[in-house]
PDB file of C-alpha atoms and ligand atoms in Angstrom:
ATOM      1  CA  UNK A   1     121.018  88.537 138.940  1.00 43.00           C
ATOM      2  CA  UNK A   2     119.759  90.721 136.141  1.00 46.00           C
ATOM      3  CA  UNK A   3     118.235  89.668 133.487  1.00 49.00           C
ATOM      4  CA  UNK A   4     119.646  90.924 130.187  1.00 52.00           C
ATOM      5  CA  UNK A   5     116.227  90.558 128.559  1.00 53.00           C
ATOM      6  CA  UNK A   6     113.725  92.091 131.168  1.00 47.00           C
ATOM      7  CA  UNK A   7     110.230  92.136 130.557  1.00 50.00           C
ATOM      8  CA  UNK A   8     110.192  90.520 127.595  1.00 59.00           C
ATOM      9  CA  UNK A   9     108.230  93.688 124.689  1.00 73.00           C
ATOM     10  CA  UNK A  10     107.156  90.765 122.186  1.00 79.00           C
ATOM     11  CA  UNK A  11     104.706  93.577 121.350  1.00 80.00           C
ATOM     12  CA  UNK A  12     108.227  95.781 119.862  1.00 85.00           C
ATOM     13  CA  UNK A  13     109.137  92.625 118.155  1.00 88.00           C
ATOM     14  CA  UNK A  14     106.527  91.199 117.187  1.00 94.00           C
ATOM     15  CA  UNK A  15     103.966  93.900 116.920  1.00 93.00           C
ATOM     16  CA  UNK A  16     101.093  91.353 114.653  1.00 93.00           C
ATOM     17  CA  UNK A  17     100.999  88.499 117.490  1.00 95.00           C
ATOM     18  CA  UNK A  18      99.169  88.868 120.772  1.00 95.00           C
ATOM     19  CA  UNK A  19     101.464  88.397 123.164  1.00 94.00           C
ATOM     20  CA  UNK A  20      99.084  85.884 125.086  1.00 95.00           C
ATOM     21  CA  UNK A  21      99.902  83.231 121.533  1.00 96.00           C
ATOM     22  CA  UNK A  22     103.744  83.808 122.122  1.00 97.00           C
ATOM     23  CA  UNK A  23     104.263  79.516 123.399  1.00 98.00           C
ATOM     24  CA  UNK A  24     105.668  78.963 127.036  1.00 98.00           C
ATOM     25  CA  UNK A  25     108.147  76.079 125.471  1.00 98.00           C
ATOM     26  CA  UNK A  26     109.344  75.658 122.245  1.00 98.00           C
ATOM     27  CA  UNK A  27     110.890  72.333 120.845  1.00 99.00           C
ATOM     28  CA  UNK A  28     113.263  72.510 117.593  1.00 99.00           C
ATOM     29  CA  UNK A  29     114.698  70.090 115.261  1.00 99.00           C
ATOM     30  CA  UNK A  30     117.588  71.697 113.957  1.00 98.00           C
ATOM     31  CA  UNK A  31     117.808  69.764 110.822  1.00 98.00           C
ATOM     32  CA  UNK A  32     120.034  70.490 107.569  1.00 98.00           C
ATOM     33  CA  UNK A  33     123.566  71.505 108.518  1.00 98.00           C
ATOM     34  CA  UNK A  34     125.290  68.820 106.053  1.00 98.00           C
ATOM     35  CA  UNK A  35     123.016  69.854 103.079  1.00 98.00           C
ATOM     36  CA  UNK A  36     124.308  73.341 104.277  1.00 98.00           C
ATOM     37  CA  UNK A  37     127.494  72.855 104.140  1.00 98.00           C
ATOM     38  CA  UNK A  38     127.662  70.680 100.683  1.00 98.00           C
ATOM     39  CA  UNK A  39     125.890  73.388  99.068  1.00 98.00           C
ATOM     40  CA  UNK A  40     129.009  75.760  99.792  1.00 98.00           C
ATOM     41  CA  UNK A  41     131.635  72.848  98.790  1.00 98.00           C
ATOM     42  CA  UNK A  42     132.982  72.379 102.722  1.00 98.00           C
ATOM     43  CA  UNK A  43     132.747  68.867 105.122  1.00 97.00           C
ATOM     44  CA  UNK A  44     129.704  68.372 107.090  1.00 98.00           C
ATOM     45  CA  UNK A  45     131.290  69.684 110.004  1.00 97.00           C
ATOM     46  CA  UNK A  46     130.885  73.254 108.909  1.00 98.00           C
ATOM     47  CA  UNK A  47     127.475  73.066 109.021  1.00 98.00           C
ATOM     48  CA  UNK A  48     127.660  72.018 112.455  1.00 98.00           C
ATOM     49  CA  UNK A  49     129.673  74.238 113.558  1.00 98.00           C
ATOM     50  CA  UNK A  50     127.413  77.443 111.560  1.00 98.00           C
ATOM     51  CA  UNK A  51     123.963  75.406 113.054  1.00 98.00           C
ATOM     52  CA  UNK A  52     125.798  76.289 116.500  1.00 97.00           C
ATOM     53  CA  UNK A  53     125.372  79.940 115.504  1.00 96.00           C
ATOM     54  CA  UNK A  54     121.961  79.982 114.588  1.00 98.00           C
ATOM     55  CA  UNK A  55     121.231  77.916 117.980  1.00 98.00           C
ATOM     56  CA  UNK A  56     122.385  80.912 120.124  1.00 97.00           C
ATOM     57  CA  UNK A  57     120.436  83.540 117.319  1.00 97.00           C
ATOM     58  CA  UNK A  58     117.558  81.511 118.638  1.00 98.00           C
ATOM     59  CA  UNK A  59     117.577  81.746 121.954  1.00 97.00           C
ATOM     60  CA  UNK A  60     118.560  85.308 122.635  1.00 96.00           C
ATOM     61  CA  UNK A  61     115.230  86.035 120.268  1.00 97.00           C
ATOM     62  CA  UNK A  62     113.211  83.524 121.944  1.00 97.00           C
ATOM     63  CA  UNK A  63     114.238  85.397 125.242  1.00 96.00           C
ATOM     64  CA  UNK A  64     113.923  88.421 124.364  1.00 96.00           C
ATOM     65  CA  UNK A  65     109.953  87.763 122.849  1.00 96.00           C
ATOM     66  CA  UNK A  66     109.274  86.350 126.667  1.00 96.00           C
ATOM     67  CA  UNK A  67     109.464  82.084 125.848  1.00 98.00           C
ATOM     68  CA  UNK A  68     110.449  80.529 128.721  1.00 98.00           C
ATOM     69  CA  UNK A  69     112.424  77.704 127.160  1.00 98.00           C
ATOM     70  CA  UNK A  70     113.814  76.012 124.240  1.00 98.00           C
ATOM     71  CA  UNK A  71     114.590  72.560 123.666  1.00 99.00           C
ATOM     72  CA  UNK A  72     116.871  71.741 120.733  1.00 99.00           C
ATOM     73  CA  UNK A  73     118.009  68.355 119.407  1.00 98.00           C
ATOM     74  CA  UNK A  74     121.659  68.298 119.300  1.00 98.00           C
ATOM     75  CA  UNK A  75     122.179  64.460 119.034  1.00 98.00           C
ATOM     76  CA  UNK A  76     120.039  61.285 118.606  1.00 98.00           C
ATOM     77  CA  UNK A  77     120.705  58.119 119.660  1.00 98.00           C
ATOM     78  CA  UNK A  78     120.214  57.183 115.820  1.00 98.00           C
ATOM     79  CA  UNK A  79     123.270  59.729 115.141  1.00 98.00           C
ATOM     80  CA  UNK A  80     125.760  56.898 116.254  1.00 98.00           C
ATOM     81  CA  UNK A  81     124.831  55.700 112.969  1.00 98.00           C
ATOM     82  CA  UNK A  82     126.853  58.509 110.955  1.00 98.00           C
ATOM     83  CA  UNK A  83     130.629  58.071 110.012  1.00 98.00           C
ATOM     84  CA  UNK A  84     133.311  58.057 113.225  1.00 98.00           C
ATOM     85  CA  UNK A  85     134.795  60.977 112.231  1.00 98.00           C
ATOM     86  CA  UNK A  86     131.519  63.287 111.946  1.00 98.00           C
ATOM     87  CA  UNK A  87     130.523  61.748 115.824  1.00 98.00           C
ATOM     88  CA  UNK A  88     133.609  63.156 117.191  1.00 98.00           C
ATOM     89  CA  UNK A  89     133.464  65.973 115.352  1.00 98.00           C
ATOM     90  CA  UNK A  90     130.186  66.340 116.894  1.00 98.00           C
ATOM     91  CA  UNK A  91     130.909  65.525 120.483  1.00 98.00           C
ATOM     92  CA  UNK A  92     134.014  68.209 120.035  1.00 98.00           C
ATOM     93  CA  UNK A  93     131.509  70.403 119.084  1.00 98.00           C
ATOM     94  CA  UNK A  94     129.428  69.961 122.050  1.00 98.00           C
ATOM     95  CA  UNK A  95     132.237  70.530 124.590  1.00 98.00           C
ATOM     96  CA  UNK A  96     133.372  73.590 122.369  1.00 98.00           C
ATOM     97  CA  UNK A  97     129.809  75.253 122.431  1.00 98.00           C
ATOM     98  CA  UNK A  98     129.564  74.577 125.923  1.00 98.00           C
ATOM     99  CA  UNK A  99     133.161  75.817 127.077  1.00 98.00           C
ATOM    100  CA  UNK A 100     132.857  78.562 124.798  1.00 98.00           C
ATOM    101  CA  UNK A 101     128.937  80.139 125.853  1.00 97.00           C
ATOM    102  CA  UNK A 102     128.641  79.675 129.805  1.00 98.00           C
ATOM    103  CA  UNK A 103     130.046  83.502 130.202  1.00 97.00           C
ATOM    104  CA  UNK A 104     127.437  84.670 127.776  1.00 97.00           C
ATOM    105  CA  UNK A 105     124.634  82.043 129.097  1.00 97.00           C
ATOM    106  CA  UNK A 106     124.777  83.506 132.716  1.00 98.00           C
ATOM    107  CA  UNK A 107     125.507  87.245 131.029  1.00 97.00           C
ATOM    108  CA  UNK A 108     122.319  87.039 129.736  1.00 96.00           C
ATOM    109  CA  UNK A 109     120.484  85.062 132.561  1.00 97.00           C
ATOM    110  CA  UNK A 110     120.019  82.254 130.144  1.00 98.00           C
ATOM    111  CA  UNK A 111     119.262  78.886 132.437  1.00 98.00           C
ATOM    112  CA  UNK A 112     121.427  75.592 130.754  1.00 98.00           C
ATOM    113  CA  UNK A 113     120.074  72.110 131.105  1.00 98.00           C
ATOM    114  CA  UNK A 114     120.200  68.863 129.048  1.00 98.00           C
ATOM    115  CA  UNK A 115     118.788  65.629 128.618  1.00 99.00           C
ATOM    116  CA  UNK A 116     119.029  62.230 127.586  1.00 98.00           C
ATOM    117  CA  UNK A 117     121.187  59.239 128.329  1.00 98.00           C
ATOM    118  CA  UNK A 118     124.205  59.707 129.902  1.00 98.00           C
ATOM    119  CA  UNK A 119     125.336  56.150 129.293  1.00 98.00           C
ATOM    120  CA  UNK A 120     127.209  56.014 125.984  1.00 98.00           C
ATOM    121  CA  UNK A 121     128.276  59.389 126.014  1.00 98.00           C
ATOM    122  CA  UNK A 122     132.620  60.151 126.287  1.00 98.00           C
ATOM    123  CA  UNK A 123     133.359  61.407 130.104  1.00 98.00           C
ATOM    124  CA  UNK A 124     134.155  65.211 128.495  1.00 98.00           C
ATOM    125  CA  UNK A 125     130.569  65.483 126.504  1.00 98.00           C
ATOM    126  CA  UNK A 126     128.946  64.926 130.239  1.00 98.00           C
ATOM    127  CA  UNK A 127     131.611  66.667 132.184  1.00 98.00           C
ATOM    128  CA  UNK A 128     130.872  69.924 129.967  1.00 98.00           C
ATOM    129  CA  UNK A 129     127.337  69.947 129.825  1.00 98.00           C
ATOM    130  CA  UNK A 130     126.922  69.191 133.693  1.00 98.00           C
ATOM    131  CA  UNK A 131     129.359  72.110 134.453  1.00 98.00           C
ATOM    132  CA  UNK A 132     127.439  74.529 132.080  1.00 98.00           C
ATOM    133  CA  UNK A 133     124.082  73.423 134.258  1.00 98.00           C
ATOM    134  CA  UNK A 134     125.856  73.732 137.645  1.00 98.00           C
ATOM    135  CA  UNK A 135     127.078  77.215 136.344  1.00 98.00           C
ATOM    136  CA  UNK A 136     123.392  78.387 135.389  1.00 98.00           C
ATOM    137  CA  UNK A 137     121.437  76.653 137.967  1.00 98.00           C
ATOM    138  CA  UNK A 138     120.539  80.224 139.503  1.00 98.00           C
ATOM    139  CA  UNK A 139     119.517  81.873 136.129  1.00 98.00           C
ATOM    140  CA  UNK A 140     116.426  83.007 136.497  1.00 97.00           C
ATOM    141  CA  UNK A 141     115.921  83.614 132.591  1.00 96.00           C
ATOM    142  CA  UNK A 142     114.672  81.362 129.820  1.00 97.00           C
ATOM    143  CA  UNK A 143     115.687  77.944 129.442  1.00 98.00           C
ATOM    144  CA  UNK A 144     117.562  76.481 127.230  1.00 98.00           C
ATOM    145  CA  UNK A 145     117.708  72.524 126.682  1.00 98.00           C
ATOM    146  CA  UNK A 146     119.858  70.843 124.455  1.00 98.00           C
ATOM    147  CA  UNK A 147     119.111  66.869 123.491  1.00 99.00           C
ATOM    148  CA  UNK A 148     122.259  64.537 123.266  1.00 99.00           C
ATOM    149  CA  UNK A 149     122.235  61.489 123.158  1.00 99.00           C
ATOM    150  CA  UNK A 150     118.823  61.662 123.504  1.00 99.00           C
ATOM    151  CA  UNK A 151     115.808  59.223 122.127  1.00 99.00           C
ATOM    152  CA  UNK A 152     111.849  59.443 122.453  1.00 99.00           C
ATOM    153  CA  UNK A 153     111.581  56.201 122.878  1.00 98.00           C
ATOM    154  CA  UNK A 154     114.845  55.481 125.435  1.00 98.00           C
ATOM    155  CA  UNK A 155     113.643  58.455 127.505  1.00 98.00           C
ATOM    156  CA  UNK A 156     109.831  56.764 128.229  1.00 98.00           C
ATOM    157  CA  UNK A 157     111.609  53.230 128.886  1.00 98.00           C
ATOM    158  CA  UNK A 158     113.931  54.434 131.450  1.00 98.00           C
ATOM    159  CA  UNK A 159     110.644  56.116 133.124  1.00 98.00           C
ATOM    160  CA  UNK A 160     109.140  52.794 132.606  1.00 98.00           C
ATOM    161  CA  UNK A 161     112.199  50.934 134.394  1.00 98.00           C
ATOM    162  CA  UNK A 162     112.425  53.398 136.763  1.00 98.00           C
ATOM    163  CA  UNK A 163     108.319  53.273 137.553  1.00 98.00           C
ATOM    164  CA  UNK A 164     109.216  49.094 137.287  1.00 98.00           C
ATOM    165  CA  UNK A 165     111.393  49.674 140.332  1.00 98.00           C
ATOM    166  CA  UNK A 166     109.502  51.561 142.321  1.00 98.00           C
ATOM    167  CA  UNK A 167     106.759  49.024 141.859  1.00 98.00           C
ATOM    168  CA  UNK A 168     109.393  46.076 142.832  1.00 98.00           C
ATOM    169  CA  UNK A 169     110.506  47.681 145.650  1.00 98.00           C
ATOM    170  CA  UNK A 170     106.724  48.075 146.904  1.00 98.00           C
ATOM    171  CA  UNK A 171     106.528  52.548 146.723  1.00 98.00           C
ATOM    172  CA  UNK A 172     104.315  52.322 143.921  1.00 98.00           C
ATOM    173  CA  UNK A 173     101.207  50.345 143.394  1.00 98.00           C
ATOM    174  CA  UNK A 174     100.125  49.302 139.744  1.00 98.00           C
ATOM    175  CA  UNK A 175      96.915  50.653 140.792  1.00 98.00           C
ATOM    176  CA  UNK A 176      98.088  54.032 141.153  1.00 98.00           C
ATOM    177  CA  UNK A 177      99.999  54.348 137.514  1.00 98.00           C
ATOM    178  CA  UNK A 178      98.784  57.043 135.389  1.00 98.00           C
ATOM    179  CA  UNK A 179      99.454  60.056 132.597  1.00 98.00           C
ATOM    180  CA  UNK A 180     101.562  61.926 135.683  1.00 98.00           C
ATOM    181  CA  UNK A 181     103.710  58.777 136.825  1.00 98.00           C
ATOM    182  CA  UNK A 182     105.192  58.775 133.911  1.00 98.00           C
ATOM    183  CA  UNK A 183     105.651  62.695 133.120  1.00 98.00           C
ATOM    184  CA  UNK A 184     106.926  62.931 136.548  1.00 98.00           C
ATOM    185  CA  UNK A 185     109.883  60.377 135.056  1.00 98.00           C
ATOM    186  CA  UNK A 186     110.882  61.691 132.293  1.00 98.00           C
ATOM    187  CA  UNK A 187     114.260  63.716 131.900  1.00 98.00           C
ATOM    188  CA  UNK A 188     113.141  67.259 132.653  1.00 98.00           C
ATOM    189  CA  UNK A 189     109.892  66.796 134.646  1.00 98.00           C
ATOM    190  CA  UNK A 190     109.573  70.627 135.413  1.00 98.00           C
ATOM    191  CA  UNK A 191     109.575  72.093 132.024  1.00 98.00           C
ATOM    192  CA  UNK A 192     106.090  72.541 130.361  1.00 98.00           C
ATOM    193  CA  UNK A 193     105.171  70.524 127.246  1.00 98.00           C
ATOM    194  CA  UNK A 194     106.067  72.083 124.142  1.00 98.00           C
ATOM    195  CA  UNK A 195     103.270  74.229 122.544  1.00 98.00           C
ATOM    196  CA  UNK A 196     105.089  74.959 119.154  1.00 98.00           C
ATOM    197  CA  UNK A 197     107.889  72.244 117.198  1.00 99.00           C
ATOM    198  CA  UNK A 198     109.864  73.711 114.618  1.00 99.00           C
ATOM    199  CA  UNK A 199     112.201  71.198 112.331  1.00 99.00           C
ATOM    200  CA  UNK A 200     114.257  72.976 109.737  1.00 99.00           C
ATOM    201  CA  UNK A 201     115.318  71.352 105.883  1.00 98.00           C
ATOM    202  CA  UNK A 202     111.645  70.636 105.075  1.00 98.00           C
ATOM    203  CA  UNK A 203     111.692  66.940 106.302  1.00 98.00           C
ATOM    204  CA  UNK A 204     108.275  66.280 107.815  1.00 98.00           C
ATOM    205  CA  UNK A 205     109.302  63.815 110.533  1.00 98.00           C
ATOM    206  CA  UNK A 206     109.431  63.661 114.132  1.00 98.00           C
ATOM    207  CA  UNK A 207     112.732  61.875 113.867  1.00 98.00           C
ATOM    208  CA  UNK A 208     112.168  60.066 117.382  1.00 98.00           C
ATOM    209  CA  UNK A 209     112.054  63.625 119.245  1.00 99.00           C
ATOM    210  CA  UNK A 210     110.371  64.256 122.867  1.00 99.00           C
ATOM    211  CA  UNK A 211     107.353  61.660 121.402  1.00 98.00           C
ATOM    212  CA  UNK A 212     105.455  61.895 124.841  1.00 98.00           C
ATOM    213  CA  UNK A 213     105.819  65.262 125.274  1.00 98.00           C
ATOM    214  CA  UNK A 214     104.583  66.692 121.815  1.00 98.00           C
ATOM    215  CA  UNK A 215     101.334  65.625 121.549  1.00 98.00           C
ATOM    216  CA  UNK A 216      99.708  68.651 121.320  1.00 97.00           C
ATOM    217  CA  UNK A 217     102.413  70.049 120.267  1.00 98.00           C
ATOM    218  CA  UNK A 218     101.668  72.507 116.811  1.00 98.00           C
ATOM    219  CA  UNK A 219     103.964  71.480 114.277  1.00 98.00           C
ATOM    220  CA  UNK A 220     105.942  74.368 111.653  1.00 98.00           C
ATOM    221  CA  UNK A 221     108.319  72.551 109.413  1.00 98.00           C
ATOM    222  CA  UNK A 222     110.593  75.512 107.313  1.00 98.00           C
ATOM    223  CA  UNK A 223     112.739  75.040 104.123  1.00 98.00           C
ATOM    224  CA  UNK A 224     115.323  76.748 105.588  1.00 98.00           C
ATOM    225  CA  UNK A 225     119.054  74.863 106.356  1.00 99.00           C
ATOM    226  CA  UNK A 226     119.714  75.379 110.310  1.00 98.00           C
ATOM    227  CA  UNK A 227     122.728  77.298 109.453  1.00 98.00           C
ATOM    228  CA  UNK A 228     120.134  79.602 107.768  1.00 98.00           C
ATOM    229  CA  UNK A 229     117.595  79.799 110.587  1.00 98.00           C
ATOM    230  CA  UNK A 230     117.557  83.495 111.952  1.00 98.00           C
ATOM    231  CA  UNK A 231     115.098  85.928 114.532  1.00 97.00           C
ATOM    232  CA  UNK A 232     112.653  86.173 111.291  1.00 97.00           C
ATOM    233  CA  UNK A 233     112.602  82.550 111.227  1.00 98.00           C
ATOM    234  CA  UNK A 234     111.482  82.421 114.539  1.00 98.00           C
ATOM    235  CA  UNK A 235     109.264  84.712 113.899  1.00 98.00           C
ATOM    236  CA  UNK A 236     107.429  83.285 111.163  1.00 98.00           C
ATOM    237  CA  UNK A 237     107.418  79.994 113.201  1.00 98.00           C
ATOM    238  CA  UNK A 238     105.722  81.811 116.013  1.00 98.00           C
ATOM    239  CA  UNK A 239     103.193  83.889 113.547  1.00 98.00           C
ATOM    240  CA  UNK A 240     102.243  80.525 112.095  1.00 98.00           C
ATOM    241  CA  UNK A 241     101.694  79.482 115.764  1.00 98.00           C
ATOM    242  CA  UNK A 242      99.803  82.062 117.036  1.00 97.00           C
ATOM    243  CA  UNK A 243      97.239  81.576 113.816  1.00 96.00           C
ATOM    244  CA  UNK A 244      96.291  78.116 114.662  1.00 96.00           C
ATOM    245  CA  UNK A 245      93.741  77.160 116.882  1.00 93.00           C
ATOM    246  CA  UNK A 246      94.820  74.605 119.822  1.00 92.00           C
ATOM    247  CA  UNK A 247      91.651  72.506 120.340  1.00 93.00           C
ATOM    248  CA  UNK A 248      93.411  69.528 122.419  1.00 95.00           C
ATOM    249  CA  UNK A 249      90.511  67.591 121.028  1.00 95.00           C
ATOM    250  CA  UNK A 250      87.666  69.643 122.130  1.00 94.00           C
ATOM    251  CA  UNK A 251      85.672  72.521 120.385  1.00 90.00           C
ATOM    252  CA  UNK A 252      86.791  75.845 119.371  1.00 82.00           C
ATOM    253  CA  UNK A 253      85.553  78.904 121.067  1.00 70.00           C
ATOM    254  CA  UNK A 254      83.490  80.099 118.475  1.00 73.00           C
ATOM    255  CA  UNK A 255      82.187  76.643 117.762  1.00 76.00           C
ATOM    256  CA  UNK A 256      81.199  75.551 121.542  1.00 66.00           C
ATOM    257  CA  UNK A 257      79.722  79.708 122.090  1.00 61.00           C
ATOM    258  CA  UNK A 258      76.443  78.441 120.854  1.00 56.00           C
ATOM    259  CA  UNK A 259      76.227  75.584 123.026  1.00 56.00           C
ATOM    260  CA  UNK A 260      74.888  72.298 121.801  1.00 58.00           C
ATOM    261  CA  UNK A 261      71.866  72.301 119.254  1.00 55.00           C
ATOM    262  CA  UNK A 262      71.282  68.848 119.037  1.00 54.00           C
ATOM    263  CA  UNK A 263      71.272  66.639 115.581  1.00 51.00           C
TER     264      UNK A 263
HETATM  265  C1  LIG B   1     121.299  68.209 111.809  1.00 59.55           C
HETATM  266  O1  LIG B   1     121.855  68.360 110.556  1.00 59.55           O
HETATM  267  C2  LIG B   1     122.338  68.071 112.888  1.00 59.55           C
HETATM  268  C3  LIG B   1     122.424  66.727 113.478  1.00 59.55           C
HETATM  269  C4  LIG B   1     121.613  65.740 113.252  1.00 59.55           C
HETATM  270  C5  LIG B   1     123.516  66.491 114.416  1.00 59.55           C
HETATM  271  P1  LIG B   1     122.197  67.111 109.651  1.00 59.55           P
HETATM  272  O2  LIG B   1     123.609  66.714 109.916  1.00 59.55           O
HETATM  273  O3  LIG B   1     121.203  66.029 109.855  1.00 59.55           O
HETATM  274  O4  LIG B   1     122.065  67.712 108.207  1.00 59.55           O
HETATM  275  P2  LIG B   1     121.456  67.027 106.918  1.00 59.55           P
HETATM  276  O5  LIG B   1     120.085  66.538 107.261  1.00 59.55           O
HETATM  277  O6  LIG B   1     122.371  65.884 106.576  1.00 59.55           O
HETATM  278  O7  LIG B   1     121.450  68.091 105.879  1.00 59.55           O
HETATM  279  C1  LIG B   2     117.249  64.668 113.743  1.00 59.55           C
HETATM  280  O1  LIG B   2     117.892  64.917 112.548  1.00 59.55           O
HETATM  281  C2  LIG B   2     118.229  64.631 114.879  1.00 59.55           C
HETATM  282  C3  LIG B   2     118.811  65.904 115.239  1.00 59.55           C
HETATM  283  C4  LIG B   2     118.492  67.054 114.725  1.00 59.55           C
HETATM  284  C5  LIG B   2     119.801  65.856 116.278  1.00 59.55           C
HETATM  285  P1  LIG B   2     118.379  63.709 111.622  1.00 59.55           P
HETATM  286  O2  LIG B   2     118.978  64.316 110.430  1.00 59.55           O
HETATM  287  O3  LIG B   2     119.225  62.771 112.396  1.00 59.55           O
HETATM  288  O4  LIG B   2     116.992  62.985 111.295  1.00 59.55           O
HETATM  289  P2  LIG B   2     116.612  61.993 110.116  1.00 59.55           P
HETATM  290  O5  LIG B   2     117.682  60.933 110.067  1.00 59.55           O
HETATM  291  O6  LIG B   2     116.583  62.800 108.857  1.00 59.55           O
HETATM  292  O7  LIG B   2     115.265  61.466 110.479  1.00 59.55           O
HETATM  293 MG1  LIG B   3     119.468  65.538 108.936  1.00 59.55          MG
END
């Protein structure tokens, strides 16, 4: 298949970043579509539907600048908390997006996938989404990921129920439980942690979102309202990122180039 967006040129793009800083994975909280929407006088709804927009602005960008995937948080478990009416709305939504981008997902070589628990979620929501990953499973372009349903918490205590099993049924040892036994559990084993989590609408929370898999993780929160969140956005998330120095608890380069002087 080809890809719509070959060789990435994050150098055309994004001329100030080295393209070696642009992250493998990027995580987003797409927060702010109700606030969105009340400031223009419309339901709630409209801001979902306009956040659906930016989504897709995202990942064409992010495709085109050479990241290999995006995760976005659609729906939390907490967001069976919200009013009946904006949950349907919501789970419409979903079935709409999905029904309405596969021809443009595989035009552009973008690989579909999802994750979180299937259990709770109407028959259509799952039916949609799996037929949107069957339909991109050969896409050999960046990923996208969308969240539903989907806790940080749920998602390590089904790996720890499903690690409990293995134990129970005598394939797994305590002994042998580490870091990977659960990583290898989780719902999307095969995509690399997130380097970079964006959450738009300024709140500075983690809201229950891929909690084992961020924790090195470089965190840009923006004022802008999803709805609002455009290429330059991602671009100013990514600017930010590439600024920041990862030290996953060691030294920086600069600092460890001297070597150890003693106190
Ligand atoms: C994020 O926007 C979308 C979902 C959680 C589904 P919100 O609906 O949380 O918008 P605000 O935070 O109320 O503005
Ligand atoms: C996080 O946003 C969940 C999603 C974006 C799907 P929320 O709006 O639900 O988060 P809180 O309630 O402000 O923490
Ligand atoms: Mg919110």
């Amino acid at each position: 298949m080809q890809a719509r967006y070959p060789s990435a040129d994050p150098l055309t793009l994004l001329p100030d970043v080295d393209p070696r800083r642009i992250p493998r994975h990027i995580a987003i909280i797409m927060d702010g579509n109700g606030r969105w929407a009340k400031q223009r006088g419309f339901p709630r709804i409209f801001g979902h539907r306009n956040g659906a927009r930016a989504l897709r602005e995202t990942v064409e960008e992010a495709g085109r600048l050479g990241v290999e995937a995006v995760t976005f948080y659609s729906f939390s478990l907490e967001n069976w908390r919200r009013p009946p009416e904006e949950v349907q709305a919501l789970m419409l939504l979903c079935v709409a997006y999905c029904e309405g981008e596969r021809e443009a997902l595989l035009r552009d070589n973008v690989r579909f996938r999802w994750i979180g628990r299937r259990e709770g979620l109407p028959a259509e929501v799952i039916e949609a989404l799996d037929s949107v990953v069957a339909a991109t499973a050969r896409c050999t372009g960046p990923t996208l990921c969308v969240a539903v349903n989907y806790g940080g918490r749920a998602e390590i205590a089904d790996a720890a129920k499903a690690i409990a099993t293995a134990v129970a049924e005598g394939r797994l040892q305590p002994s042998q439980i580490g870091e990977d036994t659960i990583a290898s559990r989780l719902y999307a084993p095969d995509l690399p942690d997130p380097d970079l989590l964006i959450r738009s609408a300024g709140e500075r929370r983690i809201s229950n979102f891929l909690l084992w898999q961020i924790s090195y993780a470089e965190i840009h929160v923006t004022d802008v309202l999803w709805p609002d969140f455009d290429a330059s956005c991602l671009h100013a998330a990514i600017r930010d990122f590439a600024a920041r120095s990862r030290r996953f608890g060691g030294l920086d380069e600069s600092d460890s180039a001297g070597g150890f002087t003693g106190a």
